[in-house]
Amino acid sequence: MILTTLIQQTPFQNEPFTNFSLEENKQAMYAALSKVKQELGKTYPLVIGDEKLFTEEQTISINPGNVDEVIGSVSKGSKELAEKAMQEALKTFETWKKVPPAERAAYLFKAADLMRQRKHEFSAYLIYESGKNWAEADADTAEAIDFLEFYAREMIRLSETSLHQPLTKIEGEENHITYIPLGVGIVISPFNFPLAIMAGTTVAAIVSGNTVVLKPADATPVIAAKFVELMDEVGLPAGVLNFMPGDGIEVGEYLVEHPQTRFISFTGSRAVGCRIYERASKVQPGQLWLKRVIAEMGGKDGIVVDETADLDAAAGAIVASAFGFQGQKCSAGSRAIIVESVYDQVVEKVTNLTKQLAVGLPEENHPIGPVIDQRSVDKIMSYIEIGKTEGRLLTGGSRASGNGFYIEPTVFADVAPKARIMQEEIFGPVLALAKATDWQEAIDIYNDTDYGLTGAYHSQDEERIAYALEHMHCGNLYINKKCTGALVGAHPFGGFNMSGTDSKAGGYDYLLLFTQAKLKSRKIVYK
């Protein structure tokens, strides 16, 4: 408890990214990759309370960059086991909700410390299982550490400040607000940030006093299993975190619709998010509350460039935003809208930069690795074929060589604002470039989408920047930067419209989503 207090008293700082140009860091990563490679192929159990259950049916996780390599086999849950996990979580909630906030936070601080010590090992699992290159994996692990540290601090702050929240004073009364946990939550995590988002959404719920049933992404269950092992290692009480991989309908939808589910934290596609929102809204027999849904559902993000911008910086931001982790980010800048007077210059710069991106094995640290699975390949290649009818192909457009799910980074120019590749989320290495007559039309084109997650505006004109800050409709807007790479604490993350519930993960009000405010009012009796 003393350690928790000391940590809380020091300012929060983001976990630094590793500089792999330094030989010692490079060798440390090679050592971690070698160590983890020796551990591949293990079998992982479900975790329900203090039971570790191995089932006959398993999910086989493979390396998307080398499909002959098995990362691990993870036991699959069923409706019956999901029900068992729910009952265990319900039982444990009755004790966990009474644990003091600082004590709950201490588990997160311990986990952050252990993950920091094993940072490259966690990154190596990300490289093998999700296909991230070194920098992307390192950033994912760093963000997971940040979430653990940040939410632990926030729970302590929230528990302390709630007692002193300024309420209107009424003579003869004592009034104050406390924030109490909700109950059992279902966390459904994505493949694209299989450590950071999975861990962040899970521990935000747990540190707030809730218990969790975690259903990880089918494509990346091993990294989730390693995180569950970590939380067990730091002594998190059994039943607080229950691990339930399984089918989206049999396990996922069953838990979403369960009358005892109090909230669902989901990150994934628009289609699945909307279905969860719909199914969670129906009050089931015996249900005593309206379920809370915290959803992040993707985007069709873009970068606007006017004629006053630093064109080299803008082109670099466009390419980094479009092709980081093969475009498999909800914040990926899959479109750019460029003012016509500098359009040809930016198009040339973007094309040249994209052509320099080598495709290959993530463990060998190529800039571009594989997409996550064959289904993604099929979807992305179908959009590339659509793009060939909607724009001018500048580079890419085909599968790339290698024993994995490789696709060339692809750029289309002269794409109309209403074209499908300008409107629909592709979630792959495909970039659409559109021309605007002036900067205001460019912003209008940017806003013409169902989504509203991230965006960027490149300009040196302060009046235009002020206009963009006011009128570009998205949850996270960046000026003269790329539109990816939100940092915990500095860039609370969440979007508008069909991008989700704008929950602002990594922000100072995020934990409120996992709590409910209780007013305690007492009449003062004078004697």
XYZ file of N, CA and C in Angstrom, residues 110-360:
753
model
N 1.557 -3.723 -10.073
C 2.433 -4.902 -10.113
C 2.493 -5.481 -11.522
N 1.338 -5.562 -12.175
C 1.295 -6.110 -13.534
C 2.080 -5.228 -14.504
N 1.958 -3.913 -14.345
C 2.707 -3.000 -15.204
C 4.211 -3.191 -15.021
N 4.623 -3.380 -13.785
C 6.052 -3.568 -13.506
C 6.567 -4.857 -14.132
N 5.804 -5.949 -14.004
C 6.231 -7.219 -14.599
C 6.233 -7.143 -16.123
N 5.223 -6.505 -16.706
C 5.180 -6.393 -18.160
C 6.346 -5.545 -18.664
N 6.694 -4.527 -17.905
C 7.830 -3.683 -18.293
C 9.124 -4.503 -18.292
N 9.282 -5.377 -17.306
C 10.467 -6.232 -17.243
C 10.516 -7.206 -18.420
N 9.358 -7.622 -18.907
C 9.283 -8.608 -19.993
C 8.762 -7.979 -21.286
N 9.030 -6.717 -21.454
C 8.432 -5.966 -22.555
C 8.699 -6.620 -23.915
N 9.958 -6.990 -24.164
C 10.294 -7.555 -25.475
C 9.657 -8.931 -25.674
N 9.466 -9.670 -24.600
C 8.819 -10.978 -24.733
C 7.353 -10.818 -25.151
N 6.646 -9.886 -24.517
C 5.272 -9.633 -24.932
C 5.230 -9.138 -26.375
N 6.177 -8.271 -26.731
C 6.228 -7.780 -28.115
C 6.507 -8.913 -29.087
N 7.349 -9.858 -28.686
C 7.652 -10.996 -29.563
C 6.403 -11.818 -29.837
N 5.577 -12.035 -28.824
C 4.314 -12.739 -29.060
C 3.432 -11.972 -30.040
N 3.421 -10.640 -29.919
C 2.649 -9.826 -30.865
C 3.193 -9.966 -32.280
N 4.495 -9.983 -32.419
C 5.123 -10.120 -33.735
C 4.728 -11.449 -34.371
N 4.800 -12.519 -33.603
C 4.492 -13.846 -34.147
C 2.984 -14.047 -34.374
N 2.159 -13.580 -33.447
C 0.741 -13.925 -33.539
C -0.079 -12.932 -34.343
N 0.271 -11.641 -34.306
C -0.556 -10.653 -35.008
C 0.099 -10.099 -36.266
N 1.400 -10.356 -36.459
C 2.064 -9.879 -37.670
C 2.549 -8.454 -37.593
N 2.749 -7.942 -36.390
C 3.266 -6.582 -36.243
C 4.779 -6.575 -36.404
N 5.324 -5.493 -36.974
C 6.774 -5.353 -36.990
C 7.243 -4.907 -35.604
N 8.527 -4.737 -35.444
C 9.073 -4.471 -34.103
C 8.496 -3.192 -33.490
N 8.472 -2.129 -34.267
C 8.024 -0.844 -33.725
C 6.544 -0.887 -33.355
N 5.731 -1.501 -34.214
C 4.295 -1.593 -33.926
C 4.045 -2.467 -32.700
N 4.770 -3.573 -32.570
C 4.611 -4.442 -31.407
C 5.076 -3.740 -30.138
N 6.196 -3.048 -30.217
C 6.726 -2.320 -29.070
C 5.731 -1.257 -28.601
N 5.102 -0.560 -29.550
C 4.117 0.462 -29.200
C 2.881 -0.158 -28.555
N 2.487 -1.332 -29.032
C 1.334 -2.039 -28.461
C 1.621 -2.407 -27.001
N 2.780 -2.975 -26.744
C 3.146 -3.346 -25.379
C 3.278 -2.117 -24.493
N 3.895 -1.071 -25.007
C 4.030 0.167 -24.226
C 2.669 0.729 -23.853
N 1.727 0.662 -24.787
C 0.383 1.174 -24.496
C -0.313 0.331 -23.436
N -0.098 -0.984 -23.471
C -0.669 -1.843 -22.440
C -0.135 -1.458 -21.064
N 1.154 -1.220 -20.970
C 1.758 -0.774 -19.710
C 1.154 0.555 -19.281
N 1.006 1.466 -20.238
C 0.403 2.770 -19.933
C -1.008 2.618 -19.371
N -1.816 1.757 -19.992
C -3.181 1.570 -19.509
C -3.186 1.050 -18.071
N -2.318 0.083 -17.776
C -2.243 -0.460 -16.424
C -1.890 0.635 -15.416
N -0.871 1.407 -15.724
C -0.443 2.480 -14.828
C -1.502 3.576 -14.713
N -2.030 3.994 -15.850
C -2.937 5.142 -15.877
C -4.241 4.835 -15.156
N -4.833 3.680 -15.441
C -6.114 3.365 -14.813
C -5.959 3.075 -13.320
N -4.828 2.542 -12.912
C -4.585 2.365 -11.479
C -4.572 3.720 -10.777
N -3.855 4.665 -11.357
C -3.806 6.009 -10.791
C -5.182 6.667 -10.797
N -5.899 6.471 -11.889
C -7.212 7.097 -12.001
C -8.208 6.562 -10.975
N -8.116 5.262 -10.670
C -9.033 4.705 -9.679
C -8.772 5.314 -8.307
N -7.499 5.484 -7.987
C -7.166 6.114 -6.702
C -7.660 7.551 -6.679
N -7.395 8.287 -7.746
C -7.830 9.689 -7.810
C -9.347 9.799 -7.701
N -10.042 8.936 -8.440
C -11.497 8.992 -8.455
C -12.071 8.682 -7.077
N -11.477 7.716 -6.401
C -11.980 7.342 -5.077
C -11.742 8.444 -4.055
N -10.674 9.214 -4.249
C -10.372 10.285 -3.308
C -11.152 11.556 -3.603
N -11.222 11.921 -4.870
C -11.882 13.186 -5.213
C -13.395 13.085 -5.111
N -13.950 11.869 -5.233
C -15.407 11.735 -5.157
C -15.932 12.164 -3.791
N -15.068 12.029 -2.767
C -15.502 12.415 -1.429
C -15.535 13.932 -1.265
N -14.871 14.612 -2.186
C -14.777 16.065 -2.070
C -15.343 16.779 -3.298
N -16.110 16.071 -4.117
C -16.686 16.704 -5.297
C -17.580 17.860 -4.865
N -17.368 19.030 -5.432
C -18.155 20.187 -4.969
C -19.624 20.086 -5.384
N -20.483 19.903 -4.418
C -21.930 19.920 -4.638
C -22.484 21.204 -4.032
N -23.595 21.615 -4.534
C -24.237 22.805 -3.977
C -24.543 22.570 -2.501
N -24.131 23.498 -1.662
C -24.309 23.328 -0.221
C -25.737 23.673 0.194
N -26.304 22.799 1.000
C -27.636 22.995 1.557
C -27.496 23.026 3.079
N -27.978 24.065 3.675
C -27.861 24.184 5.128
C -28.619 23.038 5.812
N -27.956 22.419 6.732
C -28.572 21.331 7.471
C -28.426 19.977 6.822
N -27.581 19.879 5.750
C -27.381 18.596 5.072
C -25.900 18.325 4.837
N -25.568 17.051 4.795
C -24.258 16.597 4.331
C -24.476 15.767 3.076
N -23.878 16.184 1.947
C -24.076 15.508 0.665
C -22.737 15.191 0.021
N -22.610 14.002 -0.498
C -21.437 13.697 -1.326
C -21.755 12.556 -2.288
N -20.922 12.471 -3.326
C -21.069 11.477 -4.394
C -19.989 10.409 -4.229
N -20.369 9.165 -4.400
C -19.385 8.095 -4.531
C -19.653 7.342 -5.826
N -18.614 6.719 -6.357
C -18.738 5.956 -7.596
C -18.570 4.486 -7.264
N -19.610 3.708 -7.534
C -19.601 2.295 -7.185
C -19.583 1.456 -8.459
N -19.026 0.256 -8.389
C -18.937 -0.596 -9.587
C -20.309 -1.062 -10.062
N -20.349 -1.510 -11.309
C -21.605 -1.909 -11.941
C -21.955 -3.366 -11.684
N -20.990 -4.274 -11.884
C -21.284 -5.699 -11.755
C -20.367 -6.514 -12.648
N -20.943 -7.466 -13.362
C -20.165 -8.329 -14.256
C -20.154 -7.727 -15.653
N -18.970 -7.602 -16.207
C -18.834 -7.060 -17.555
C -18.275 -8.085 -18.520
N -18.677 -7.974 -19.782
C -18.149 -8.813 -20.858
C -17.196 -7.957 -21.682
N -15.955 -8.382 -21.798
C -14.967 -7.675 -22.611
C -14.716 -8.501 -23.869
N -14.999 -7.890 -25.018
C -14.780 -8.532 -26.321
C -13.713 -7.708 -27.033
N -12.522 -8.277 -27.158
C -11.368 -7.501 -27.607
C -11.001 -7.826 -29.051
N -10.244 -6.928 -29.716
C -9.939 -7.076 -31.140
C -8.581 -7.719 -31.396
N -8.344 -8.085 -32.661
C -7.055 -8.671 -33.027
C -5.987 -7.626 -33.270
N -6.379 -6.378 -33.581
C -5.373 -5.436 -34.082
C -4.532 -4.797 -32.982
N -5.075 -4.671 -31.780
C -4.275 -4.313 -30.610
C -4.563 -5.373 -29.550
N -4.055 -6.586 -29.792
C -4.475 -7.726 -28.983
C -3.917 -7.722 -27.570
N -2.959 -6.831 -27.301
C -2.474 -6.673 -25.938
C -2.993 -5.365 -25.342
N -2.751 -4.241 -26.002
C -3.093 -2.937 -25.419
C -4.587 -2.781 -25.183
N -5.396 -2.971 -26.225
C -6.836 -2.767 -26.061
C -7.441 -3.860 -25.193
N -7.013 -5.100 -25.402
C -7.513 -6.199 -24.577
C -7.225 -5.939 -23.106
N -5.977 -5.585 -22.790
C -5.610 -5.339 -21.403
C -6.274 -4.078 -20.863
N -6.272 -3.025 -21.664
C -6.823 -1.755 -21.196
C -8.297 -1.834 -20.849
N -9.088 -2.424 -21.725
C -10.520 -2.521 -21.457
C -10.797 -3.459 -20.279
N -9.977 -4.486 -20.138
C -10.169 -5.439 -19.040
C -9.837 -4.816 -17.695
N -8.679 -4.182 -17.591
C -8.273 -3.674 -16.275
C -9.038 -2.415 -15.890
N -9.532 -1.656 -16.866
C -10.373 -0.505 -16.530
C -11.617 -0.974 -15.774
N -12.207 -2.065 -16.252
C -13.378 -2.620 -15.582
C -13.017 -3.195 -14.224
N -11.909 -3.924 -14.157
C -11.518 -4.601 -12.920
C -11.141 -3.608 -11.822
N -10.326 -2.615 -12.152
C -9.873 -1.684 -11.126
C -11.032 -0.841 -10.609
N -12.103 -0.724 -11.390
C -13.288 0.008 -10.955
C -14.159 -0.808 -10.016
N -13.788 -2.078 -9.794
C -14.505 -2.917 -8.845
C -15.417 -3.945 -9.461
N -15.369 -4.073 -10.778
C -16.198 -5.049 -11.474
C -15.435 -6.358 -11.674
N -16.166 -7.401 -11.985
C -15.539 -8.643 -12.425
C -15.815 -8.818 -13.915
N -14.982 -9.626 -14.584
C -14.972 -9.648 -16.043
C -14.963 -11.071 -16.576
N -15.686 -11.261 -17.681
C -15.514 -12.431 -18.535
C -14.895 -11.910 -19.836
N -13.686 -12.352 -20.122
C -12.933 -11.862 -21.283
C -13.040 -12.839 -22.438
N -13.557 -12.340 -23.571
C -13.560 -13.112 -24.813
C -12.606 -12.428 -25.791
N -11.421 -13.010 -26.020
C -10.456 -12.375 -26.916
C -10.792 -12.640 -28.380
N -10.106 -11.933 -29.259
C -10.266 -12.151 -30.695
C -9.824 -13.561 -31.066
N -10.555 -14.181 -32.000
C -10.234 -15.549 -32.414
C -8.828 -15.663 -32.995
N -8.347 -14.591 -33.653
C -7.060 -14.663 -34.341
C -5.874 -14.480 -33.409
N -6.102 -13.912 -32.220
C -4.978 -13.603 -31.330
C -5.275 -14.012 -29.884
N -5.646 -15.257 -29.645
C -5.985 -15.657 -28.273
C -4.781 -15.934 -27.390
N -3.618 -16.228 -27.990
C -2.458 -16.596 -27.168
C -1.950 -15.406 -26.374
N -1.850 -14.243 -27.018
C -1.376 -13.067 -26.286
C -2.330 -12.729 -25.154
N -3.638 -12.961 -25.347
C -4.597 -12.747 -24.259
C -4.365 -13.748 -23.138
N -4.083 -15.003 -23.499
C -3.799 -16.017 -22.484
C -2.552 -15.654 -21.683
N -1.539 -15.091 -22.342
C -0.330 -14.681 -21.635
C -0.629 -13.540 -20.652
N -1.532 -12.657 -21.034
C -1.927 -11.579 -20.130
C -2.683 -12.132 -18.921
N -3.565 -13.082 -19.152
C -4.299 -13.706 -18.047
C -3.322 -14.389 -17.097
N -2.300 -15.032 -17.642
C -1.257 -15.632 -16.797
C -0.563 -14.565 -15.950
N -0.291 -13.423 -16.550
C 0.376 -12.331 -15.835
C -0.472 -11.850 -14.659
N -1.776 -11.679 -14.889
C -2.645 -11.199 -13.819
C -2.767 -12.233 -12.703
N -2.702 -13.501 -13.062
C -2.687 -14.551 -12.047
C -1.386 -14.491 -11.252
N -0.289 -14.217 -11.950
C 1.018 -14.160 -11.293
C 1.085 -13.037 -10.264
N 0.430 -11.915 -10.521
C 0.473 -10.804 -9.561
C -0.520 -11.003 -8.421
N -1.273 -12.097 -8.451
C -2.134 -12.432 -7.329
C -3.550 -11.929 -7.416
N -3.992 -11.503 -8.594
C -5.382 -11.074 -8.730
C -6.297 -12.208 -8.268
N -7.226 -11.930 -7.375
C -8.065 -13.007 -6.831
C -8.812 -13.774 -7.918
N -8.920 -15.078 -7.729
C -9.635 -15.931 -8.675
C -11.077 -15.447 -8.831
N -11.551 -15.484 -10.072
C -12.923 -15.091 -10.357
C -13.096 -13.651 -10.762
N -12.083 -12.822 -10.518
C -12.163 -11.423 -10.959
C -12.029 -11.354 -12.475
N -11.103 -12.128 -13.026
C -10.880 -12.191 -14.471
C -11.064 -13.639 -14.928
N -12.089 -13.854 -15.738
C -12.391 -15.184 -16.262
C -12.165 -15.168 -17.769
N -11.445 -16.162 -18.258
C -10.963 -16.194 -19.652
C -11.811 -17.179 -20.438
N -12.538 -16.658 -21.450
C -13.529 -17.463 -22.151
C -13.461 -17.231 -23.669
N -12.393 -17.715 -24.337
C -12.397 -17.690 -25.799
C -13.527 -18.577 -26.311
N -13.997 -18.293 -27.511
C -15.050 -19.133 -28.059
C -15.753 -18.483 -29.231
N -16.732 -19.187 -29.749
C -17.483 -18.743 -30.912
C -18.246 -17.448 -30.616
N -18.318 -16.585 -31.618
C -18.961 -15.296 -31.441
C -20.429 -15.381 -31.084
N -21.112 -16.396 -31.608
C -22.533 -16.558 -31.311
C -22.722 -17.389 -30.045
N -22.121 -18.571 -30.019
C -22.348 -19.484 -28.902
C -21.879 -18.893 -27.575
N -20.725 -18.226 -27.574
C -20.186 -17.655 -26.346
C -20.451 -16.156 -26.272
N -20.023 -15.421 -27.320
C -20.121 -13.969 -27.289
C -21.536 -13.461 -27.161
N -22.397 -13.887 -28.071
C -23.769 -13.375 -28.043
C -24.535 -13.891 -26.827
N -24.232 -15.109 -26.400
C -24.879 -15.639 -25.197
C -24.591 -14.736 -23.995
N -23.341 -14.309 -23.852
C -22.978 -13.454 -22.734
C -23.522 -12.042 -22.897
N -23.554 -11.539 -24.129
C -24.129 -10.211 -24.380
C -25.593 -10.169 -23.955
N -26.325 -11.228 -24.257
C -27.759 -11.263 -23.961
C -28.074 -11.723 -22.540
N -27.093 -12.173 -21.813
C -27.330 -12.746 -20.482
C -27.970 -11.702 -19.555
N -29.009 -12.059 -18.823
C -29.682 -11.082 -17.960
C -28.813 -10.555 -16.824
N -27.742 -11.284 -16.465
C -26.868 -10.828 -15.390
C -25.697 -9.996 -15.887
N -25.539 -9.871 -17.197
C -24.494 -9.005 -17.736
C -24.873 -7.548 -17.475
N -23.956 -6.820 -16.881
C -24.238 -5.415 -16.547
C -23.717 -4.465 -17.607
N -22.586 -4.827 -18.251
C -22.044 -3.972 -19.304
C -21.234 -4.811 -20.272
N -21.096 -4.285 -21.493
C -20.281 -4.913 -22.530
C -19.281 -3.878 -23.029
N -18.003 -4.242 -23.023
C -16.958 -3.403 -23.587
C -16.458 -4.085 -24.856
N -16.709 -3.455 -25.987
C -16.438 -4.084 -27.281
C -15.548 -3.192 -28.136
N -14.587 -3.806 -28.814
C -13.805 -3.136 -29.850
C -13.778 -4.051 -31.063
N -14.205 -3.524 -32.216
C -14.237 -4.348 -33.418
C -14.987 -3.666 -34.538
N -15.580 -4.452 -35.402
C -16.190 -3.925 -36.617
C -17.520 -3.241 -36.337
N -17.906 -2.406 -37.268
C -19.200 -1.712 -37.188
C -20.350 -2.710 -37.161
N -20.297 -3.716 -38.014
C -21.398 -4.673 -38.108
C -21.598 -5.410 -36.791
N -20.507 -5.889 -36.208
C -20.614 -6.627 -34.945
C -21.002 -5.679 -33.814
N -20.433 -4.486 -33.800
C -20.765 -3.519 -32.760
C -22.233 -3.141 -32.771
N -22.787 -2.934 -33.956
C -24.207 -2.592 -34.054
C -25.082 -3.762 -33.587
N -24.665 -4.983 -33.905
C -25.440 -6.142 -33.453
C -25.387 -6.261 -31.928
N -24.226 -6.048 -31.346
C -24.112 -6.078 -29.891
C -24.999 -5.008 -29.266
N -24.967 -3.827 -29.832
C -25.781 -2.718 -29.316
C -27.264 -3.085 -29.352
N -27.667 -3.706 -30.455
C -29.066 -4.117 -30.607
C -29.425 -5.216 -29.604
N -28.600 -6.248 -29.522
C -28.927 -7.380 -28.649
C -28.857 -6.983 -27.170
N -27.944 -6.083 -26.828
C -27.828 -5.643 -25.439
C -28.997 -4.760 -25.016
N -29.646 -4.137 -25.981
C -30.746 -3.219 -25.643
C -32.021 -3.934 -25.227
N -32.147 -5.215 -25.553
C -33.350 -5.964 -25.198
C -33.264 -6.410 -23.741
N -34.277 -6.051 -22.973
C -34.315 -6.443 -21.566
C -34.792 -7.888 -21.472
N -33.937 -8.736 -20.917
C -34.231 -10.164 -20.812
C -35.044 -10.448 -19.541
N -35.749 -11.553 -19.507
C -36.470 -11.923 -18.279
C -35.524 -11.996 -17.084
N -35.898 -11.342 -16.006
C -35.071 -11.325 -14.812
C -34.016 -10.238 -14.795
N -33.857 -9.481 -15.873
C -32.851 -8.416 -15.946
C -33.339 -7.184 -15.200
N -32.492 -6.614 -14.340
C -32.902 -5.519 -13.467
C -32.353 -4.160 -13.894
N -31.665 -4.089 -15.020
C -31.014 -2.848 -15.432
C -30.992 -2.741 -16.946
N -30.674 -1.557 -17.417
C -30.362 -1.365 -18.835
C -28.851 -1.536 -18.980
N -28.446 -2.445 -19.842
C -27.017 -2.727 -19.994
C -26.292 -1.527 -20.592
N -25.095 -1.339 -20.137
C -24.261 -0.278 -20.688
C -23.360 -0.876 -21.766
N -23.269 -0.220 -22.915
C -22.405 -0.671 -24.001
C -21.338 0.388 -24.254
N -20.103 -0.045 -24.196
C -18.956 0.815 -24.484
C -18.334 0.246 -25.754
N -18.462 0.965 -26.859
C -18.122 0.385 -28.157
C -17.193 1.289 -28.952
N -16.161 0.683 -29.529
C -15.292 1.359 -30.505
C -15.356 0.538 -31.777
N -15.906 1.153 -32.853
C -16.345 0.361 -34.007
C -15.676 0.736 -35.323
N -14.549 1.382 -35.284
C -13.836 1.583 -36.534
C -13.971 2.970 -37.109
N -13.447 3.146 -38.316
C -13.462 4.469 -38.920
C -13.101 4.451 -40.387
N -13.342 5.577 -41.015
C -12.867 5.845 -42.379
C -12.120 7.162 -42.293
N -10.936 7.084 -41.713
C -10.209 8.271 -41.302
C -9.424 8.867 -42.468
N -9.138 10.144 -42.347
C -8.477 10.799 -43.462
C -7.604 11.960 -43.055
N -6.764 12.366 -44.010
C -5.869 13.506 -43.825
C -6.163 14.532 -44.904
N -6.345 15.771 -44.492
C -6.594 16.887 -45.408
C -5.306 17.702 -45.531
N -4.940 18.038 -46.771
C -3.706 18.793 -47.034
C -4.052 20.012 -47.883
N -3.698 21.209 -47.385
C -3.914 22.405 -48.207
C -2.598 22.875 -48.815
N -2.672 23.928 -49.599
C -1.510 24.343 -50.388
C -0.440 25.036 -49.555
N -0.755 25.381 -48.294
C 0.251 26.024 -47.447
C 1.065 25.012 -46.639
N 0.703 23.740 -46.705
C 1.311 22.722 -45.845
C 2.754 22.421 -46.243
N 3.493 21.872 -45.302
C 4.791 21.264 -45.589
C 4.484 19.945 -46.304
N 4.686 19.922 -47.605
C 4.217 18.795 -48.408
C 4.984 17.506 -48.121
N 6.262 17.614 -47.813
C 7.020 16.407 -47.463
C 6.502 15.806 -46.156
N 6.270 16.659 -45.170
C 5.741 16.173 -43.892
C 4.348 15.587 -44.070
N 3.541 16.233 -44.900
C 2.181 15.748 -45.131
C 2.198 14.379 -45.809
N 3.053 14.230 -46.819
C 3.146 12.945 -47.516
C 3.616 11.847 -46.566
N 4.588 12.161 -45.717
C 5.054 11.181 -44.744
C 3.967 10.772 -43.773
N 3.164 11.745 -43.338
C 2.065 11.449 -42.418
C 0.997 10.594 -43.091
N 0.717 10.875 -44.358
C -0.277 10.097 -45.102
C 0.154 8.631 -45.191
N 1.400 8.398 -45.565
C 1.892 7.025 -45.747
C 1.961 6.297 -44.410
N 2.453 6.974 -43.379
C 2.529 6.328 -42.059
C 1.134 5.987 -41.542
N 0.179 6.883 -41.752
C -1.183 6.660 -41.265
C -1.887 5.556 -42.039
N -1.608 5.466 -43.327
C -2.293 4.480 -44.168
C -1.757 3.081 -43.983
N -0.441 2.933 -43.800
C 0.171 1.607 -43.908
C 0.787 1.075 -42.614
N 0.747 1.850 -41.520
C 1.173 1.308 -40.241
C 0.336 0.088 -39.880
N 0.994 -1.009 -39.497
C 0.355 -2.296 -39.248
C -0.598 -2.667 -40.386
N -0.133 -2.421 -41.617
C -0.857 -2.854 -42.808
C -2.263 -2.236 -42.901
N -2.435 -1.064 -42.298
C -3.734 -0.397 -42.354
C -4.783 -1.028 -41.468
N -4.378 -1.922 -40.575
C -5.339 -2.640 -39.730
C -5.531 -1.924 -38.388
N -5.793 -0.650 -38.477
C -6.079 0.150 -37.293
C -7.393 0.890 -37.532
N -8.185 1.019 -36.493
C -9.424 1.790 -36.649
C -9.101 3.251 -36.936
N -7.908 3.688 -36.566
C -7.497 5.070 -36.808
C -6.738 5.247 -38.124
N -6.566 4.178 -38.892
C -5.749 4.242 -40.110
C -6.272 5.295 -41.089
N -5.363 6.071 -41.635
C -5.741 7.095 -42.615
C -5.868 6.491 -43.999
N -7.028 5.923 -44.280
C -7.212 5.216 -45.549
C -7.621 6.130 -46.693
N -7.709 7.427 -46.434
C -7.998 8.380 -47.510
C -7.301 9.698 -47.214
N -6.943 10.390 -48.268
C -6.353 11.718 -48.139
C -7.018 12.636 -49.148
N -7.341 13.829 -48.708
C -8.002 14.822 -49.560
C -7.049 16.001 -49.691
N -6.659 16.300 -50.916
C -5.567 17.235 -51.182
C -6.064 18.349 -52.102
N -5.732 19.579 -51.747
C -6.108 20.732 -52.566
C -5.431 20.624 -53.937
N -6.187 20.940 -54.996
C -5.754 20.634 -56.359
C -4.455 21.329 -56.766
N -4.162 22.503 -56.205
C -2.945 23.216 -56.618
C -1.669 22.480 -56.201
N -1.758 21.606 -55.192
C -0.575 20.837 -54.781
C -0.833 19.326 -54.896
N -1.941 18.983 -55.501
C -2.359 17.581 -55.565
C -1.308 16.702 -56.240
N -0.867 17.098 -57.419
C 0.079 16.265 -58.160
C 1.391 16.083 -57.400
N 1.833 17.136 -56.717
C 3.079 17.033 -55.954
C 2.941 16.029 -54.804
N 1.835 16.132 -54.076
C 1.634 15.229 -52.933
C 1.456 13.792 -53.415
N 0.702 13.617 -54.490
C 0.496 12.275 -55.046
C 1.834 11.634 -55.400
N 2.709 12.388 -56.026
C 4.021 11.845 -56.403
C 4.831 11.467 -55.160
N 4.834 12.343 -54.166
C 5.588 12.063 -52.947
C 5.041 10.827 -52.226
N 3.716 10.720 -52.113
C 3.086 9.574 -51.453
C 3.419 8.285 -52.205
N 3.346 8.337 -53.518
C 3.638 7.154 -54.324
C 5.073 6.693 -54.142
N 6.005 7.636 -54.170
C 7.421 7.280 -54.023
C 7.702 6.693 -52.640
N 7.112 7.270 -51.612
C 7.317 6.753 -50.259
C 6.725 5.351 -50.110
N 5.566 5.148 -50.702
C 4.914 3.840 -50.597
C 5.725 2.762 -51.299
N 6.298 3.088 -52.437
C 7.099 2.121 -53.183
C 8.348 1.675 -52.416
N 8.758 2.462 -51.427
C 9.941 2.116 -50.640
C 9.631 1.134 -49.509
N 8.358 0.847 -49.273
C 7.961 -0.011 -48.156
C 8.120 -1.482 -48.539
N 9.087 -2.137 -47.933
C 9.336 -3.549 -48.210
C 8.355 -4.420 -47.440
N 7.914 -5.490 -48.087
C 6.969 -6.428 -47.485
C 7.709 -7.705 -47.104
N 7.450 -8.197 -45.889
C 8.108 -9.440 -45.493
C 7.809 -9.827 -44.062
